[in-house]
CSV table of C-alpha atoms in Angstrom, one decimal:
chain,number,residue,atom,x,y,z
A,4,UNK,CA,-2.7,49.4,-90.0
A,5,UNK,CA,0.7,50.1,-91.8
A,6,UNK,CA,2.7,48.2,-89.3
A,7,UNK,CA,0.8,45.0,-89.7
A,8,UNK,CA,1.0,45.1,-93.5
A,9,UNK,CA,4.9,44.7,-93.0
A,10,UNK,CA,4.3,42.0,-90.6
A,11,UNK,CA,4.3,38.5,-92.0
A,12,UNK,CA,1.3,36.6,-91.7
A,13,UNK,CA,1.0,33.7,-89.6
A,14,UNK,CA,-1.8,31.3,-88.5
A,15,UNK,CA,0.7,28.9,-87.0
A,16,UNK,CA,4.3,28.8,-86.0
A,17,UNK,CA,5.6,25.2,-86.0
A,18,UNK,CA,9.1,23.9,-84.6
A,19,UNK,CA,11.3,22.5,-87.7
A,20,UNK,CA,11.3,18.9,-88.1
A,21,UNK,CA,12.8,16.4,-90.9
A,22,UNK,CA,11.6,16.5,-94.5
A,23,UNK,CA,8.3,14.6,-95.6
A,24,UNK,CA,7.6,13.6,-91.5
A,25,UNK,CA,3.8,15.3,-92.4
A,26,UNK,CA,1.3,12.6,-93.0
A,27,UNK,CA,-0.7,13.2,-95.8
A,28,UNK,CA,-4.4,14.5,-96.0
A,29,UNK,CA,-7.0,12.4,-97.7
A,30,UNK,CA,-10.2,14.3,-97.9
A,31,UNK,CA,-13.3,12.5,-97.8
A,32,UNK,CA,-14.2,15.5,-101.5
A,33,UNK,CA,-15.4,18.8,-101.4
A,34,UNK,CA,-17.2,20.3,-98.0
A,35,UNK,CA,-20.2,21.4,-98.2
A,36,UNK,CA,-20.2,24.8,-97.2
A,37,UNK,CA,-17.5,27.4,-95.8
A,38,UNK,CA,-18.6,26.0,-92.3
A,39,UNK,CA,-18.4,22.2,-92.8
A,40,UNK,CA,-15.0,20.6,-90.8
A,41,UNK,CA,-11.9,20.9,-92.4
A,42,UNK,CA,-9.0,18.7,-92.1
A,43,UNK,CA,-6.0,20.8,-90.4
A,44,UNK,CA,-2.5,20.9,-92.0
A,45,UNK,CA,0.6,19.5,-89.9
A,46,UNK,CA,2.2,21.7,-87.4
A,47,UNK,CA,5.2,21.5,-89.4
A,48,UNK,CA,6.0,20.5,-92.8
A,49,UNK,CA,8.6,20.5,-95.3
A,50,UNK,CA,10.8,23.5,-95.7
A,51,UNK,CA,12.6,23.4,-98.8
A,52,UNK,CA,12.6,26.5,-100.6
A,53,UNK,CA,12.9,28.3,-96.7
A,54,UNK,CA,12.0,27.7,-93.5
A,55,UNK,CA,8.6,29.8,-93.7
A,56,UNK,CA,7.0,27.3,-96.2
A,57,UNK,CA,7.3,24.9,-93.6
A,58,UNK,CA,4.6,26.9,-91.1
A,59,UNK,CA,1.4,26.1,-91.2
A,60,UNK,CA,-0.7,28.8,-92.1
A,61,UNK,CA,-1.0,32.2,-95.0
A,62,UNK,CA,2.6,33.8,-95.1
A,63,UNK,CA,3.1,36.9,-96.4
A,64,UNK,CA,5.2,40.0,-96.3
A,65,UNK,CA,3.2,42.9,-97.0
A,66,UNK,CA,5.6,46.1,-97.6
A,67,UNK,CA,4.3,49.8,-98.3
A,68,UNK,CA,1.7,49.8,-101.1
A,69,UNK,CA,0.7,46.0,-101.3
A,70,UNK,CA,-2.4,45.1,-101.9
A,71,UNK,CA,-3.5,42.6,-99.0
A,72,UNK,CA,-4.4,39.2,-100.1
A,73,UNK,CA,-8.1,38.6,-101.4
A,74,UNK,CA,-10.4,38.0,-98.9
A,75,UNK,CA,-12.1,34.8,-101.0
A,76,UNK,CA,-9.6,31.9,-100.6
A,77,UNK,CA,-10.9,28.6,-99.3
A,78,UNK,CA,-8.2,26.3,-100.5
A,79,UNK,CA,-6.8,24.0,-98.1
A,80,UNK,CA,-3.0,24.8,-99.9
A,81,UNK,CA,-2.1,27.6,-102.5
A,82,UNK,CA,1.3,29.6,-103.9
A,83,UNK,CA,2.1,32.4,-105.6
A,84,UNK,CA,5.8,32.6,-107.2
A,85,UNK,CA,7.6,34.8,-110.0
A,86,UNK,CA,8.4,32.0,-112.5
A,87,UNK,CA,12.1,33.5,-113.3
A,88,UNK,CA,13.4,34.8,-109.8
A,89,UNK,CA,11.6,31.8,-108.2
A,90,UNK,CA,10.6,34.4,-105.0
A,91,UNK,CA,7.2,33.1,-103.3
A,92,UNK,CA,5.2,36.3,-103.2
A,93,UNK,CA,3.1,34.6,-100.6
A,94,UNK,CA,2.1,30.8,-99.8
A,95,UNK,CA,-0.9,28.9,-97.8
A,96,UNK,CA,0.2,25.2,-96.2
A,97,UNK,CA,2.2,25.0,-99.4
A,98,UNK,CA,4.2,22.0,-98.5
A,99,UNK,CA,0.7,20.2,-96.9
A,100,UNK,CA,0.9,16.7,-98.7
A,101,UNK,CA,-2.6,16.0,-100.6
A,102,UNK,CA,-4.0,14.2,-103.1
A,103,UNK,CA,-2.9,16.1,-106.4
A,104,UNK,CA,-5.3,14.9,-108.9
A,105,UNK,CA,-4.6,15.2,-112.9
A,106,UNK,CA,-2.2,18.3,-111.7
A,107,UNK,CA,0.2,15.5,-111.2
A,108,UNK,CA,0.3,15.0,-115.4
A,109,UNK,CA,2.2,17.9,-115.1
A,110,UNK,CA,5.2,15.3,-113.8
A,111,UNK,CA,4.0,13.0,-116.1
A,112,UNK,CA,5.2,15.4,-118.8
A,113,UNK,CA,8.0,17.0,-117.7
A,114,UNK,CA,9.3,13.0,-117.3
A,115,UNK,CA,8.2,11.6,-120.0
A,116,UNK,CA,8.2,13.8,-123.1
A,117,UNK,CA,11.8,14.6,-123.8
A,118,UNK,CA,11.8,10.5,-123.8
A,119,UNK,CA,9.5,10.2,-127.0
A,120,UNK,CA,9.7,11.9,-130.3
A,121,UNK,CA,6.4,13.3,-131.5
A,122,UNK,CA,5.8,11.7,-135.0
A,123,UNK,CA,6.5,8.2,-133.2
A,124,UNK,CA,3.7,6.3,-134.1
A,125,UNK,CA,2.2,3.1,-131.7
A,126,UNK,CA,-1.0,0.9,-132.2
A,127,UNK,CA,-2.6,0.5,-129.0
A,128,UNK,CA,-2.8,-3.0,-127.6
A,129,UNK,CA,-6.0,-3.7,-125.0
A,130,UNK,CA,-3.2,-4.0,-122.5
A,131,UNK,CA,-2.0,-0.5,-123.0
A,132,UNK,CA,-5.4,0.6,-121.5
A,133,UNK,CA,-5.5,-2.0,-119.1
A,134,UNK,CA,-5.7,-0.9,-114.9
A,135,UNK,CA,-7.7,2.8,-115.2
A,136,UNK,CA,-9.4,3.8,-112.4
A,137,UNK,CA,-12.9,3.5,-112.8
A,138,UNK,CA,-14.7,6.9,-113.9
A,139,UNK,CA,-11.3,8.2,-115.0
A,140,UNK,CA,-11.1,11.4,-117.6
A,141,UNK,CA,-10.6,9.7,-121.2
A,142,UNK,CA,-9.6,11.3,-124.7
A,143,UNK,CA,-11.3,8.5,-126.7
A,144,UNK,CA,-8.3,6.2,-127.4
A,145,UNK,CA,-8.9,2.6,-129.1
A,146,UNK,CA,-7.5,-0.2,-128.8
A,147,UNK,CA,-6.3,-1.5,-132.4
A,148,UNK,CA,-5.9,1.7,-133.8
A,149,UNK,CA,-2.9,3.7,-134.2
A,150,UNK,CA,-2.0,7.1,-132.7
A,151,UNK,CA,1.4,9.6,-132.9
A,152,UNK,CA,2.4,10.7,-129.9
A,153,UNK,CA,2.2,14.0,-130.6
A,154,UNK,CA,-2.2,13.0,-130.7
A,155,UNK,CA,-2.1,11.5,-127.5
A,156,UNK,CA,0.1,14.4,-125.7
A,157,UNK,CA,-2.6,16.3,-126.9
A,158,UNK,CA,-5.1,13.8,-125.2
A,159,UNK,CA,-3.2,14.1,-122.0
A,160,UNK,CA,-3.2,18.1,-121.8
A,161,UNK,CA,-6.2,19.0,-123.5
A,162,UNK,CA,-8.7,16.3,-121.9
A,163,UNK,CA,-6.6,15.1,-119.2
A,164,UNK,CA,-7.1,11.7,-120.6
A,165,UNK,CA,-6.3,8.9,-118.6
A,166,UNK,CA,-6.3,6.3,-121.6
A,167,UNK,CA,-3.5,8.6,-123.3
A,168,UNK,CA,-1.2,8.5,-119.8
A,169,UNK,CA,-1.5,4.3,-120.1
A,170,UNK,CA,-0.7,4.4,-123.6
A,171,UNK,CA,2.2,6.7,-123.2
A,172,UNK,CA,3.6,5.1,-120.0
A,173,UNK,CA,3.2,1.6,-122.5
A,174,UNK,CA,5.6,3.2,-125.0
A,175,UNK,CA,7.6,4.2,-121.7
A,176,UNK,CA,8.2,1.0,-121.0
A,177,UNK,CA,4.9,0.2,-118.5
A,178,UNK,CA,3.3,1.5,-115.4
A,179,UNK,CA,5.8,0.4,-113.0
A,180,UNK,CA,8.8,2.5,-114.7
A,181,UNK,CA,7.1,5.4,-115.8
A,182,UNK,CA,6.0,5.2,-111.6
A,183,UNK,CA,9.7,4.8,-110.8
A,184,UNK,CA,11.0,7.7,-113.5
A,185,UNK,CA,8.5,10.2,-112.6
A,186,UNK,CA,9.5,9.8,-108.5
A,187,UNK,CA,13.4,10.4,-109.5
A,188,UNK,CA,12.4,13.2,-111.3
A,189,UNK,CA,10.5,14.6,-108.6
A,190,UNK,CA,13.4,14.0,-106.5
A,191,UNK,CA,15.5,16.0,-109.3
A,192,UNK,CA,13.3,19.2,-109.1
A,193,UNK,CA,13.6,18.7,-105.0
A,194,UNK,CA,10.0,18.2,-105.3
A,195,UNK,CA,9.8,15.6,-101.6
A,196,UNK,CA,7.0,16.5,-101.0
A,197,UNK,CA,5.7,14.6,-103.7
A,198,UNK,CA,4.9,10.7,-103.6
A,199,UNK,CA,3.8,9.2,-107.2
A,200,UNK,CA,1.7,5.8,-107.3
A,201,UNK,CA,-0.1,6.1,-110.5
A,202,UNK,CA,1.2,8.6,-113.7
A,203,UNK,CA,-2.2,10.2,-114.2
A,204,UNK,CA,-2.8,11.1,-110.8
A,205,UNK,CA,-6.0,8.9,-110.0
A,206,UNK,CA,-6.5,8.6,-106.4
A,207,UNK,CA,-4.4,6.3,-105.2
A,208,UNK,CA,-3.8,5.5,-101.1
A,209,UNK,CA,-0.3,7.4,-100.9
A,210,UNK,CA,0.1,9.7,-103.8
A,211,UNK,CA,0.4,12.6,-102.7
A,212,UNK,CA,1.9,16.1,-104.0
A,213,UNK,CA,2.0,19.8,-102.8
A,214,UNK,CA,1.3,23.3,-103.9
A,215,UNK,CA,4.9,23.5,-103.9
A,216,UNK,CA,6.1,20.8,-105.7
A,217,UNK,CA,3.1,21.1,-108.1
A,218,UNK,CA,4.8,24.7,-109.2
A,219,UNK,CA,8.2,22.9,-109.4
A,220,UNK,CA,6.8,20.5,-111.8
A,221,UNK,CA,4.8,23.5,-114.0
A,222,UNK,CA,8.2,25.6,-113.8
A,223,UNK,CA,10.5,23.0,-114.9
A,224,UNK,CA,8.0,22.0,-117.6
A,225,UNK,CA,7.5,25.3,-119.2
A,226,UNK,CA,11.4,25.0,-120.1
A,227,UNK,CA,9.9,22.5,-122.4
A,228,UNK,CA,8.8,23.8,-126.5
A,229,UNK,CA,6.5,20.6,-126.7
A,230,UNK,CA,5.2,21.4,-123.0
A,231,UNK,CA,4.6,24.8,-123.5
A,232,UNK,CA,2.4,24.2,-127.0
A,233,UNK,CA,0.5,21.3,-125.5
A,234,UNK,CA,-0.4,23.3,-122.1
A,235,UNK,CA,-1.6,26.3,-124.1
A,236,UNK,CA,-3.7,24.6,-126.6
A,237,UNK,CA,-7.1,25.4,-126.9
A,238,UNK,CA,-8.3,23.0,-129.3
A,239,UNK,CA,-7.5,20.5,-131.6
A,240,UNK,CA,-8.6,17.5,-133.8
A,241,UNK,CA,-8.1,13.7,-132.3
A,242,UNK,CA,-8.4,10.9,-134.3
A,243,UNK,CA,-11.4,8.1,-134.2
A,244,UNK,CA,-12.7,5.6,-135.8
A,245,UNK,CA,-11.3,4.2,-139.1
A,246,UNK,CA,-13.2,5.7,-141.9
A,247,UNK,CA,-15.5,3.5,-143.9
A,248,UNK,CA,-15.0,3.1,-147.4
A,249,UNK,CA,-17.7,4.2,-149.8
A,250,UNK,CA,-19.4,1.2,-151.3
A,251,UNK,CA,-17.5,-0.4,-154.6
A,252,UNK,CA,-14.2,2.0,-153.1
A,253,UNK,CA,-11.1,0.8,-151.7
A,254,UNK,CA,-9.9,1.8,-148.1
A,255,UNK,CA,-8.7,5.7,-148.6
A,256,UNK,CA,-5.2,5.5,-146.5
A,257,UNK,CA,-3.3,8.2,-144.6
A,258,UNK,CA,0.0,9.8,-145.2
A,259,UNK,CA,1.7,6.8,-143.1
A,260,UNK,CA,-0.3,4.1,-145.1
A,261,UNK,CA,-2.8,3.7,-142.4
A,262,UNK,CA,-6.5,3.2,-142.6
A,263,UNK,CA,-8.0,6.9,-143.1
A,264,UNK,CA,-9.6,7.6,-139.8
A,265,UNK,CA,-12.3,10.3,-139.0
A,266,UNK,CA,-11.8,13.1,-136.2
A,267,UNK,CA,-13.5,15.2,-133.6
A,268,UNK,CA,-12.5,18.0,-131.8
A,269,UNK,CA,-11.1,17.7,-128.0
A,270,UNK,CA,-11.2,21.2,-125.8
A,271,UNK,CA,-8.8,22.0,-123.4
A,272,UNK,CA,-10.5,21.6,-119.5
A,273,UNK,CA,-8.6,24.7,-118.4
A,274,UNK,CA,-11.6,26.9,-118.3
A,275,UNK,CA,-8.9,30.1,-117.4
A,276,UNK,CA,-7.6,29.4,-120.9
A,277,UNK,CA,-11.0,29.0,-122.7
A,278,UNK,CA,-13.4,30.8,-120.7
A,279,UNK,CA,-15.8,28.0,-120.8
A,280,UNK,CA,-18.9,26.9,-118.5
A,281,UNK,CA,-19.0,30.6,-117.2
A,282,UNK,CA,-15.5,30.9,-116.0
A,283,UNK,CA,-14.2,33.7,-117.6
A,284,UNK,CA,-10.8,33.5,-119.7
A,285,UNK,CA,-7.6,35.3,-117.8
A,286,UNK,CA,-6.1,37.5,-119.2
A,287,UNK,CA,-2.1,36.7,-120.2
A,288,UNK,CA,-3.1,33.2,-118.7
A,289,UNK,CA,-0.4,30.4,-121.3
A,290,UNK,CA,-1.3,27.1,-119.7
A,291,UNK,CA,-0.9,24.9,-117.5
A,292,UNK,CA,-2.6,21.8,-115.9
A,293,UNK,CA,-6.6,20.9,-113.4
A,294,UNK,CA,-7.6,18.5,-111.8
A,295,UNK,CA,-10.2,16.9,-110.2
A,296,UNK,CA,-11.1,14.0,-108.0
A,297,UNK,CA,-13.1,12.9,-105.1
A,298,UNK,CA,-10.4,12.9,-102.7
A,299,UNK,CA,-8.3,15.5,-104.0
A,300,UNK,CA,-11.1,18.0,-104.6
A,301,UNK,CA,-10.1,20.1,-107.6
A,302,UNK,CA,-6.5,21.0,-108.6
A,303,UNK,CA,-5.5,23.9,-110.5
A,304,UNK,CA,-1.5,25.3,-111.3
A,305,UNK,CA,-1.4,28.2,-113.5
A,306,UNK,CA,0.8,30.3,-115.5
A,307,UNK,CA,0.2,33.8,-116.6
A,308,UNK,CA,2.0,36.7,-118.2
A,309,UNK,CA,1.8,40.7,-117.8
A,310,UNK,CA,3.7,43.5,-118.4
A,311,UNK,CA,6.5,41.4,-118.8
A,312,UNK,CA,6.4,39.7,-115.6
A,313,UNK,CA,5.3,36.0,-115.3
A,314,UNK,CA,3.4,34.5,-112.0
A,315,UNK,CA,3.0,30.8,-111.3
A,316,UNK,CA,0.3,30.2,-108.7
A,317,UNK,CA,-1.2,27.0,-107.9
A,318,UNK,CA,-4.4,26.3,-106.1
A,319,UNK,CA,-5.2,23.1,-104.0
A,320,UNK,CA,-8.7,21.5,-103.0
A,321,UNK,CA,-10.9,25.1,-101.8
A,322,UNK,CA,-13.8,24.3,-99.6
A,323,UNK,CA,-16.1,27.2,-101.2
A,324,UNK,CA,-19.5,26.7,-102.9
A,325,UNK,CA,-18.8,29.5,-105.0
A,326,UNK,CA,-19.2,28.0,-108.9
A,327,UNK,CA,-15.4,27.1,-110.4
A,328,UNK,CA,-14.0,28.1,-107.3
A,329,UNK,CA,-10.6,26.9,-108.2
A,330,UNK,CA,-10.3,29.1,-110.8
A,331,UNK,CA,-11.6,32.0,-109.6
A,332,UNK,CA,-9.3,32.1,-106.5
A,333,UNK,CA,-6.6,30.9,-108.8
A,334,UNK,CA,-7.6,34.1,-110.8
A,335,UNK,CA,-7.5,36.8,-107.7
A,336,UNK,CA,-4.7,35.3,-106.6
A,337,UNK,CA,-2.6,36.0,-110.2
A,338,UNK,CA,-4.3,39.5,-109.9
A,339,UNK,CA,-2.6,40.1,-106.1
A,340,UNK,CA,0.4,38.7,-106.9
A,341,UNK,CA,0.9,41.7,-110.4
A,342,UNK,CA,-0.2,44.1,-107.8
A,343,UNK,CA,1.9,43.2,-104.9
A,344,UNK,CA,5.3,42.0,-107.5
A,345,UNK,CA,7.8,44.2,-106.1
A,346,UNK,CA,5.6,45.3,-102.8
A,347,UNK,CA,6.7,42.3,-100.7
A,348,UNK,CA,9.0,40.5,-99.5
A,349,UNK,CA,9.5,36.5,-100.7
A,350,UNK,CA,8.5,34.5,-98.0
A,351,UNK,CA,10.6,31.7,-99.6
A,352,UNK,CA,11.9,30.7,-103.1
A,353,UNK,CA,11.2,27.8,-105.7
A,354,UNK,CA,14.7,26.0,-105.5
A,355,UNK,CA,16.4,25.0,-108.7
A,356,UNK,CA,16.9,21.1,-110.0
A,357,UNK,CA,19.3,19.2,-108.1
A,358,UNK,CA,22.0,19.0,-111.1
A,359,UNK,CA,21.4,23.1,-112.5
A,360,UNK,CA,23.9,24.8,-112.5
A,361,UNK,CA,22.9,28.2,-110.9
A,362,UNK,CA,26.4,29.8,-110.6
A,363,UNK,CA,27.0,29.9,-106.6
A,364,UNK,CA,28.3,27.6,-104.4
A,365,UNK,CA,24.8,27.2,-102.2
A,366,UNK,CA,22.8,24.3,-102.1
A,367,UNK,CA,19.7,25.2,-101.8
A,368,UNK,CA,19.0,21.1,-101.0
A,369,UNK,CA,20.0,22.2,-97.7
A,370,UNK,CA,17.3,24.9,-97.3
A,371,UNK,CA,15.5,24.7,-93.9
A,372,UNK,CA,16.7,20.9,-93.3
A,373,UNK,CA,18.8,21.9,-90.9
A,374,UNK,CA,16.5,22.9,-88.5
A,375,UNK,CA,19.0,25.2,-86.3
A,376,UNK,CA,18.5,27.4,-89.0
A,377,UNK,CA,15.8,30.9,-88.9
A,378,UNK,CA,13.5,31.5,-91.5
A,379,UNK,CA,15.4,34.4,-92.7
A,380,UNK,CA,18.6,32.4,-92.6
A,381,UNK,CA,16.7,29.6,-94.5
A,382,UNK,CA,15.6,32.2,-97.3
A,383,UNK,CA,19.1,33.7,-97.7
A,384,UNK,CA,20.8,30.6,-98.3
A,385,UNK,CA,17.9,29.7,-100.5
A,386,UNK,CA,18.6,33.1,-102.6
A,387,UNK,CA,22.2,32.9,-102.4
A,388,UNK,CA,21.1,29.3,-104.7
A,389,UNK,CA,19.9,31.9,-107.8
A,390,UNK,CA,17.4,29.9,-108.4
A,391,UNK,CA,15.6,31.9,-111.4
A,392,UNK,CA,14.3,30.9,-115.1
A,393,UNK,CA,14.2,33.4,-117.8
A,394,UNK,CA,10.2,33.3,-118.6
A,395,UNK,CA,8.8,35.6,-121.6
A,396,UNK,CA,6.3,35.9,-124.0
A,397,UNK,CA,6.8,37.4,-127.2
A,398,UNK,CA,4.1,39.6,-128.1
A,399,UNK,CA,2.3,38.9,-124.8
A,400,UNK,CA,-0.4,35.5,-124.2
A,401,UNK,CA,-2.3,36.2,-127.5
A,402,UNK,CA,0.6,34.9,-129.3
A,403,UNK,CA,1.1,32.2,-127.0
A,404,UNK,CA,-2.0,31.0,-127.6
A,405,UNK,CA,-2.0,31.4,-131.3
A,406,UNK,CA,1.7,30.2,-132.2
A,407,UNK,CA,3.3,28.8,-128.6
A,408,UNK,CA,6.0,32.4,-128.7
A,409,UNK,CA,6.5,31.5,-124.9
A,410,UNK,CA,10.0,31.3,-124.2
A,411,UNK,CA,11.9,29.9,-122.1
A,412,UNK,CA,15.5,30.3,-121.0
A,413,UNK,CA,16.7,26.7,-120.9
A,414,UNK,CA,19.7,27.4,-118.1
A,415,UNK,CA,18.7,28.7,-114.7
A,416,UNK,CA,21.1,31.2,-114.3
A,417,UNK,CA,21.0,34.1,-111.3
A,418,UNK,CA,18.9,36.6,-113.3
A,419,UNK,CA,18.9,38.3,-110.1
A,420,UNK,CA,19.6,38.5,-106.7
A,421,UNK,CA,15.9,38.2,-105.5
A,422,UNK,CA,14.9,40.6,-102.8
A,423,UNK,CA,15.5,39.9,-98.6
């Protein structure tokens, strides 16, 4: 049926209303089965980035040769976007407001990090790890002992450690301000639909995120050297205990003149970057953030490279049994979106940070707030914004992985006029 695959895909048209009026959705976890209730998105939702992200609903334009859209997707919100034009190949409920899990580290970093250097060293007080939810996602940090923070980065990315977010958000100056930062960032990156409570994402009443801010958060991150190494990390050493002497031997010290501590080795939970627990790994996959917790279900944003193009997708809560399912419906939508680059029409864009300079006088702030506005008027003025980011990798994933080569064009200039 040709002139349905040029049709966009709707499941429900929604009259435009003012930003972050949807309530959010707390799930009571993961359904069990395909046929269990659902919660329904809003009838209308947020529509920066164009006035089709705001429908509820899958949107696509399919033009001559796409591929149409797997046939597997449960999850309650997803996105698919070119990291450097910004275009939204195609989108599910992407501005829905749920529970965003560990995903929401990804702000974490992108806020935090530039403010730390990563040989700064900090013993951990016992009220440094003080106020974690219970059954929260730890690295293994002590109090007493002494950590870089370039160890407890790797803590946050690798194991999604909650202890390393206190500690970090303790050097930051507490929980309240790294709260505080992290919500004018968001506001920064034009991410509204996002509302932080806690900087590790523990389910917390209110906190709340998107699909769509989610991949504002992962883009604006990757811009980041430290970000990018950390997210595409497969594994590394952590340090433990202190290490004790042999009997009749003095206390071996480190390079710093610290105790000599012993080690283990931490794994990344991405299983698309390690192809553990049966998932397999994907191919040109370079990071970036899971999550998973009762009310958010599990999390996943994801960035992968081929053929020199680079797709952002992120994937939120599904309600399939199938084993892993956030990754594997992460991983056909990445597949869909190399196929159909090129064959379809954004449905929207992934506007730039407040303050970038992207070289045109549009702001796409404005995008689909005014609600007298079409969703093809909403989309031009978002494209007229030039909202792209150079993303590369030099000598494809494999290098990414081995020596962080992923780079990243630090300006967001107008690469290119993205397709209308």
């Amino acid at each position: 049926m040709p002139a349905l695959k040029k049709t966009a895909v709707t499941v429900a048209a929604a009259a435009l209303l003012p930003l972050l009026t949807a309530a959010p959705s707390w799930a009571d976890g993961k359904a069990d089965g395909p046929d269990a209730k659902q919660p329904q998105p809003p009838a209308s939702m947020s529509t920066v980035g164009g006035a089709t992200l705001g429908k509820a609903g899958t949107q696509v334009n399919l033009g001559s040769g796409a591929p149409v859209l797997p046939a597997k997707l449960s999850g309650r919100s997803w996105i698919v976007a070119d990291a450097e034009s910004g275009e939204v190949l195609a989108s599910h409920n992407s501005h829905w407001r749920l529970p965003p899990a560990s995903t929401l580290k990804m702000l974490f970093a992108d806020t935090v990090l530039p403010k730390l250097p990563k040989e700064k060293r900090h013993k951990v007080a016992p009220a440094d790890l003080e106020g974690m939810g219970s059954g929260s996602s730890l690295v293994g940090v002590k109090e007493d002992l002494t950590y870089s923070v370039h160890d407890l980065w790797l803590g946050v990315f690798l194991r999604s450690g909650n202890d390393a977010v206190h500690v970090l958000s303790a050097m930051n100056g507490g929980i309240p301000k790294t709260v505080r930062d992290m919500q004018a960032h968001a506001e920064e990156l034009q991410a509204l639909d996002t509302h932080v409570v806690s900087p590790d994402g523990y389910d917390e009443e209110g906190q709340v995120s998107s699909a769509y801010d989610l991949t504002l958060f992962a883009r604006s991150g990757l811009q980041k050297k430290d970000f990018r190494e950390y997210c595409a990390t497969q594994t590394a050493q952590f340090p433990g205990l202190v290490k004790e002497p042999e009997k009749g031997k003095k206390q071996e010290k480190d390079e710093n003149g610290d105790p000599k501590r012993e080690s283990f080795g931490i794994q990344n939970t991405n299983r698309l970057l390690t192809g553990a627990d049966g998932v397999a790994a994907y191919k040109g996959i370079a990071g970036v953030k899971n999550g998973s917790t009762t009310h958010a279900g599990t999390t996943f944003t994801g960035v992968a490279e081929r053929d020199g193009r680079v797709l952002l997708v992120t994937v939120m809560n599904p309600s399939s049994t199938e084993a892993h399912a956030v990754y594997e419906e992460s991983a056909r939508l990445l597949d869909w979106g190399f196929g159909a680059a090129g064959k379809v029409k954004p449905v929207g864009l992934l506007v730039p940070p407040k303050s970038a300079d992207t070289n045109a006088s549009a702001n796409p702030t404005s995008v689909g707030a005014d609600s007298s506005g079409t969703g093809d008027e909403a989309l031009t003025a978002a494209n007229s914004g030039g909202a792209g980011v150079a993303l590369g990798i030099t000598g494809g994933a494999l290098a990414v992985l081995a020596g962080g080569g992923y780079l990243v064009n630090r300006r967001w200039p107008l690469r290119r006029r993205p397709r209308v």
